[in-house]
């Protein structure tokens, strides 16, 4: 089973999330490829069974250029028959917009036909112990559904 993790990280928090998830999925037997959104074309998801996007939400939910470009590419794909998961970080100072971009990507993955395998994991700032446990649990859900 091939998993493709694409992440956008401004402060390193989402890169850390991607590293944790990559290791978890490899432990469950997935073949994982991970890359940054700004160096990845959304069509790379076509070669994967499981498509994962990890993003931050900047300020009041405005997508930065790297995220918006990837989002626009993703809108053009047909991911029917693929599975997806989304994760990301935000700052609760922006109460009405906390992790808004994570949910934007959840919607677009559904619109292009992919099936969600676990609920979005959202964390505030850097992943702490509880957040790592949430990522670990999400990886287990992915493995249980797709390797079962």
C-alpha positions as protocol buffer text, in pm:
chain_id: "A"
residue {
  index: 1
  type: UNK
  ca { x: 0 y: 0 z: 0 }
}
residue {
  index: 2
  type: UNK
  ca { x: 148 y: 333 z: -109 }
}
residue {
  index: 3
  type: UNK
  ca { x: 103 y: 647 z: 99 }
}
residue {
  index: 4
  type: UNK
  ca { x: 196 y: 993 z: -18 }
}
residue {
  index: 5
  type: UNK
  ca { x: 240 y: 1261 z: 249 }
}
residue {
  index: 6
  type: UNK
  ca { x: 261 y: 1619 z: 129 }
}
residue {
  index: 7
  type: UNK
  ca { x: 311 y: 1892 z: 384 }
}
residue {
  index: 8
  type: UNK
  ca { x: 345 y: 2267 z: 410 }
}
residue {
  index: 9
  type: UNK
  ca { x: 538 y: 2396 z: 707 }
}
residue {
  index: 10
  type: UNK
  ca { x: 632 y: 2751 z: 796 }
}
residue {
  index: 11
  type: UNK
  ca { x: 773 y: 2693 z: 1146 }
}
residue {
  index: 12
  type: UNK
  ca { x: 860 y: 2323 z: 1132 }
}
residue {
  index: 13
  type: UNK
  ca { x: 554 y: 2204 z: 1324 }
}
residue {
  index: 14
  type: UNK
  ca { x: 391 y: 2041 z: 1022 }
}
residue {
  index: 15
  type: UNK
  ca { x: 723 y: 1893 z: 908 }
}
residue {
  index: 16
  type: UNK
  ca { x: 741 y: 1730 z: 1252 }
}
residue {
  index: 17
  type: UNK
  ca { x: 388 y: 1597 z: 1208 }
}
residue {
  index: 18
  type: UNK
  ca { x: 482 y: 1455 z: 868 }
}
residue {
  index: 19
  type: UNK
  ca { x: 790 y: 1283 z: 1015 }
}
residue {
  index: 20
  type: UNK
  ca { x: 586 y: 1125 z: 1295 }
}
residue {
  index: 21
  type: UNK
  ca { x: 316 y: 1004 z: 1056 }
}
residue {
  index: 22
  type: UNK
  ca { x: 568 y: 874 z: 802 }
}
residue {
  index: 23
  type: UNK
  ca { x: 740 y: 662 z: 1069 }
}
residue {
  index: 24
  type: UNK
  ca { x: 405 y: 534 z: 1199 }
}
residue {
  index: 25
  type: UNK
  ca { x: 284 y: 433 z: 853 }
}
residue {
  index: 26
  type: UNK
  ca { x: 613 y: 262 z: 771 }
}
residue {
  index: 27
  type: UNK
  ca { x: 577 y: 63 z: 1093 }
}
residue {
  index: 28
  type: UNK
  ca { x: 236 y: -51 z: 963 }
}
residue {
  index: 29
  type: UNK
  ca { x: 389 y: -168 z: 636 }
}
residue {
  index: 30
  type: UNK
  ca { x: 307 y: 126 z: 410 }
}
residue {
  index: 31
  type: UNK
  ca { x: 548 y: 237 z: 141 }
}
residue {
  index: 32
  type: UNK
  ca { x: 565 y: 610 z: 217 }
}
residue {
  index: 33
  type: UNK
  ca { x: 690 y: 904 z: 15 }
}
residue {
  index: 34
  type: UNK
  ca { x: 696 y: 1245 z: 182 }
}
residue {
  index: 35
  type: UNK
  ca { x: 759 y: 1586 z: 28 }
}
residue {
  index: 36
  type: UNK
  ca { x: 696 y: 1956 z: 77 }
}
residue {
  index: 37
  type: UNK
  ca { x: 400 y: 2107 z: -107 }
}
residue {
  index: 38
  type: UNK
  ca { x: 608 y: 2373 z: -279 }
}
residue {
  index: 39
  type: UNK
  ca { x: 823 y: 2099 z: -441 }
}
residue {
  index: 40
  type: UNK
  ca { x: 535 y: 1863 z: -524 }
}
residue {
  index: 41
  type: UNK
  ca { x: 271 y: 1847 z: -792 }
}
residue {
  index: 42
  type: UNK
  ca { x: -72 y: 1738 z: -668 }
}
residue {
  index: 43
  type: UNK
  ca { x: -82 y: 1484 z: -955 }
}
residue {
  index: 44
  type: UNK
  ca { x: 180 y: 1286 z: -759 }
}
residue {
  index: 45
  type: UNK
  ca { x: -116 y: 1162 z: -553 }
}
residue {
  index: 46
  type: UNK
  ca { x: -229 y: 960 z: -855 }
}
residue {
  index: 47
  type: UNK
  ca { x: 48 y: 705 z: -788 }
}
residue {
  index: 48
  type: UNK
  ca { x: -61 y: 657 z: -424 }
}
residue {
  index: 49
  type: UNK
  ca { x: -339 y: 463 z: -254 }
}
residue {
  index: 50
  type: UNK
  ca { x: -348 y: 695 z: 47 }
}
residue {
  index: 51
  type: UNK
  ca { x: -316 y: 1071 z: -3 }
}
residue {
  index: 52
  type: UNK
  ca { x: -226 y: 1279 z: 301 }
}
residue {
  index: 53
  type: UNK
  ca { x: -196 y: 1655 z: 327 }
}
residue {
  index: 54
  type: UNK
  ca { x: -56 y: 1829 z: 633 }
}
residue {
  index: 55
  type: UNK
  ca { x: -82 y: 2207 z: 646 }
}
residue {
  index: 56
  type: UNK
  ca { x: -69 y: 2504 z: 872 }
}
residue {
  index: 57
  type: UNK
  ca { x: -328 y: 2778 z: 884 }
}
residue {
  index: 58
  type: UNK
  ca { x: -174 y: 3122 z: 877 }
}
residue {
  index: 59
  type: UNK
  ca { x: -347 y: 3401 z: 1064 }
}
residue {
  index: 60
  type: UNK
  ca { x: -713 y: 3429 z: 977 }
}
residue {
  index: 61
  type: UNK
  ca { x: -724 y: 3136 z: 739 }
}
residue {
  index: 62
  type: UNK
  ca { x: -576 y: 3290 z: 428 }
}
residue {
  index: 63
  type: UNK
  ca { x: -384 y: 3029 z: 230 }
}
residue {
  index: 64
  type: UNK
  ca { x: -26 y: 3122 z: 156 }
}
residue {
  index: 65
  type: UNK
  ca { x: 86 y: 3096 z: -208 }
}
residue {
  index: 66
  type: UNK
  ca { x: 245 y: 2750 z: -171 }
}
residue {
  index: 67
  type: UNK
  ca { x: -72 y: 2607 z: -17 }
}
residue {
  index: 68
  type: UNK
  ca { x: -308 y: 2785 z: -258 }
}
residue {
  index: 69
  type: UNK
  ca { x: -114 y: 2661 z: -562 }
}
residue {
  index: 70
  type: UNK
  ca { x: -130 y: 2301 z: -440 }
}
residue {
  index: 71
  type: UNK
  ca { x: -501 y: 2341 z: -358 }
}
residue {
  index: 72
  type: UNK
  ca { x: -570 y: 2467 z: -711 }
}
residue {
  index: 73
  type: UNK
  ca { x: -383 y: 2170 z: -861 }
}
residue {
  index: 74
  type: UNK
  ca { x: -573 y: 1929 z: -637 }
}
residue {
  index: 75
  type: UNK
  ca { x: -909 y: 2069 z: -755 }
}
residue {
  index: 76
  type: UNK
  ca { x: -828 y: 1950 z: -1107 }
}
residue {
  index: 77
  type: UNK
  ca { x: -769 y: 1584 z: -1014 }
}
residue {
  index: 78
  type: UNK
  ca { x: -997 y: 1282 z: -1004 }
}
residue {
  index: 79
  type: UNK
  ca { x: -902 y: 1086 z: -692 }
}
residue {
  index: 80
  type: UNK
  ca { x: -1187 y: 836 z: -710 }
}
residue {
  index: 81
  type: UNK
  ca { x: -1071 y: 508 z: -560 }
}
residue {
  index: 82
  type: UNK
  ca { x: -811 y: 684 z: -344 }
}
residue {
  index: 83
  type: UNK
  ca { x: -817 y: 738 z: 29 }
}
residue {
  index: 84
  type: UNK
  ca { x: -717 y: 1055 z: 212 }
}
residue {
  index: 85
  type: UNK
  ca { x: -639 y: 1209 z: 547 }
}
residue {
  index: 86
  type: UNK
  ca { x: -564 y: 1566 z: 648 }
}
residue {
  index: 87
  type: UNK
  ca { x: -380 y: 1710 z: 946 }
}
residue {
  index: 88
  type: UNK
  ca { x: -234 y: 2040 z: 1046 }
}
residue {
  index: 89
  type: UNK
  ca { x: -148 y: 2305 z: 1296 }
}
residue {
  index: 90
  type: UNK
  ca { x: -285 y: 2642 z: 1385 }
}
residue {
  index: 91
  type: UNK
  ca { x: -298 y: 2899 z: 1659 }
}
residue {
  index: 92
  type: UNK
  ca { x: -609 y: 2923 z: 1878 }
}
residue {
  index: 93
  type: UNK
  ca { x: -555 y: 3299 z: 1903 }
}
residue {
  index: 94
  type: UNK
  ca { x: -744 y: 3297 z: 1570 }
}
residue {
  index: 95
  type: UNK
  ca { x: -1051 y: 3132 z: 1722 }
}
residue {
  index: 96
  type: UNK
  ca { x: -1279 y: 3147 z: 1420 }
}
residue {
  index: 97
  type: UNK
  ca { x: -1005 y: 3028 z: 1189 }
}
residue {
  index: 98
  type: UNK
  ca { x: -821 y: 2761 z: 1392 }
}
residue {
  index: 99
  type: UNK
  ca { x: -683 y: 2506 z: 1142 }
}
residue {
  index: 100
  type: UNK
  ca { x: -923 y: 2636 z: 877 }
}
residue {
  index: 101
  type: UNK
  ca { x: -696 y: 2528 z: 590 }
}
residue {
  index: 102
  type: UNK
  ca { x: -701 y: 2168 z: 717 }
}
residue {
  index: 103
  type: UNK
  ca { x: -1079 y: 2165 z: 671 }
}
residue {
  index: 104
  type: UNK
  ca { x: -1051 y: 2339 z: 332 }
}
residue {
  index: 105
  type: UNK
  ca { x: -837 y: 2048 z: 215 }
}
residue {
  index: 106
  type: UNK
  ca { x: -1074 y: 1793 z: 368 }
}
residue {
  index: 107
  type: UNK
  ca { x: -1356 y: 1941 z: 158 }
}
residue {
  index: 108
  type: UNK
  ca { x: -1157 y: 1947 z: -166 }
}
residue {
  index: 109
  type: UNK
  ca { x: -1038 y: 1587 z: -126 }
}
residue {
  index: 110
  type: UNK
  ca { x: -1402 y: 1482 z: -91 }
}
residue {
  index: 111
  type: UNK
  ca { x: -1501 y: 1691 z: -394 }
}
residue {
  index: 112
  type: UNK
  ca { x: -1241 y: 1516 z: -611 }
}
residue {
  index: 113
  type: UNK
  ca { x: -1368 y: 1173 z: -509 }
}
residue {
  index: 114
  type: UNK
  ca { x: -1128 y: 1052 z: -240 }
}
residue {
  index: 115
  type: UNK
  ca { x: -1260 y: 868 z: 65 }
}
residue {
  index: 116
  type: UNK
  ca { x: -1166 y: 993 z: 412 }
}
residue {
  index: 117
  type: UNK
  ca { x: -1005 y: 726 z: 633 }
}
residue {
  index: 118
  type: UNK
  ca { x: -974 y: 918 z: 960 }
}
residue {
  index: 119
  type: UNK
  ca { x: -1097 y: 1244 z: 1106 }
}
residue {
  index: 120
  type: UNK
  ca { x: -866 y: 1544 z: 1068 }
}
residue {
  index: 121
  type: UNK
  ca { x: -597 y: 1581 z: 1332 }
}
residue {
  index: 122
  type: UNK
  ca { x: -556 y: 1943 z: 1436 }
}
residue {
  index: 123
  type: UNK
  ca { x: -298 y: 2069 z: 1682 }
}
residue {
  index: 124
  type: UNK
  ca { x: -204 y: 2401 z: 1827 }
}
residue {
  index: 125
  type: UNK
  ca { x: 149 y: 2502 z: 1733 }
}
residue {
  index: 126
  type: UNK
  ca { x: 413 y: 2228 z: 1791 }
}
residue {
  index: 127
  type: UNK
  ca { x: 308 y: 1866 z: 1850 }
}
residue {
  index: 128
  type: UNK
  ca { x: 316 y: 1774 z: 2219 }
}
residue {
  index: 129
  type: UNK
  ca { x: 266 y: 1430 z: 2372 }
}
residue {
  index: 130
  type: UNK
  ca { x: -115 y: 1433 z: 2332 }
}
residue {
  index: 131
  type: UNK
  ca { x: -80 y: 1547 z: 1971 }
}
residue {
  index: 132
  type: UNK
  ca { x: 173 y: 1273 z: 1895 }
}
residue {
  index: 133
  type: UNK
  ca { x: -73 y: 1022 z: 2041 }
}
residue {
  index: 134
  type: UNK
  ca { x: -346 y: 1164 z: 1813 }
}
residue {
  index: 135
  type: UNK
  ca { x: -119 y: 1124 z: 1508 }
}
residue {
  index: 136
  type: UNK
  ca { x: -31 y: 769 z: 1618 }
}
residue {
  index: 137
  type: UNK
  ca { x: -402 y: 687 z: 1658 }
}
residue {
  index: 138
  type: UNK
  ca { x: -482 y: 831 z: 1314 }
}
residue {
  index: 139
  type: UNK
  ca { x: -206 y: 618 z: 1159 }
}
residue {
  index: 140
  type: UNK
  ca { x: -352 y: 310 z: 1329 }
}
residue {
  index: 141
  type: UNK
  ca { x: -698 y: 394 z: 1189 }
}
residue {
  index: 142
  type: UNK
  ca { x: -547 y: 429 z: 841 }
}
residue {
  index: 143
  type: UNK
  ca { x: -370 y: 96 z: 873 }
}
residue {
  index: 144
  type: UNK
  ca { x: -675 y: -82 z: 1016 }
}
residue {
  index: 145
  type: UNK
  ca { x: -894 y: 38 z: 730 }
}
residue {
  index: 146
  type: UNK
  ca { x: -650 y: -7 z: 444 }
}
residue {
  index: 147
  type: UNK
  ca { x: -441 y: -306 z: 549 }
}
residue {
  index: 148
  type: UNK
  ca { x: -722 y: -496 z: 717 }
}
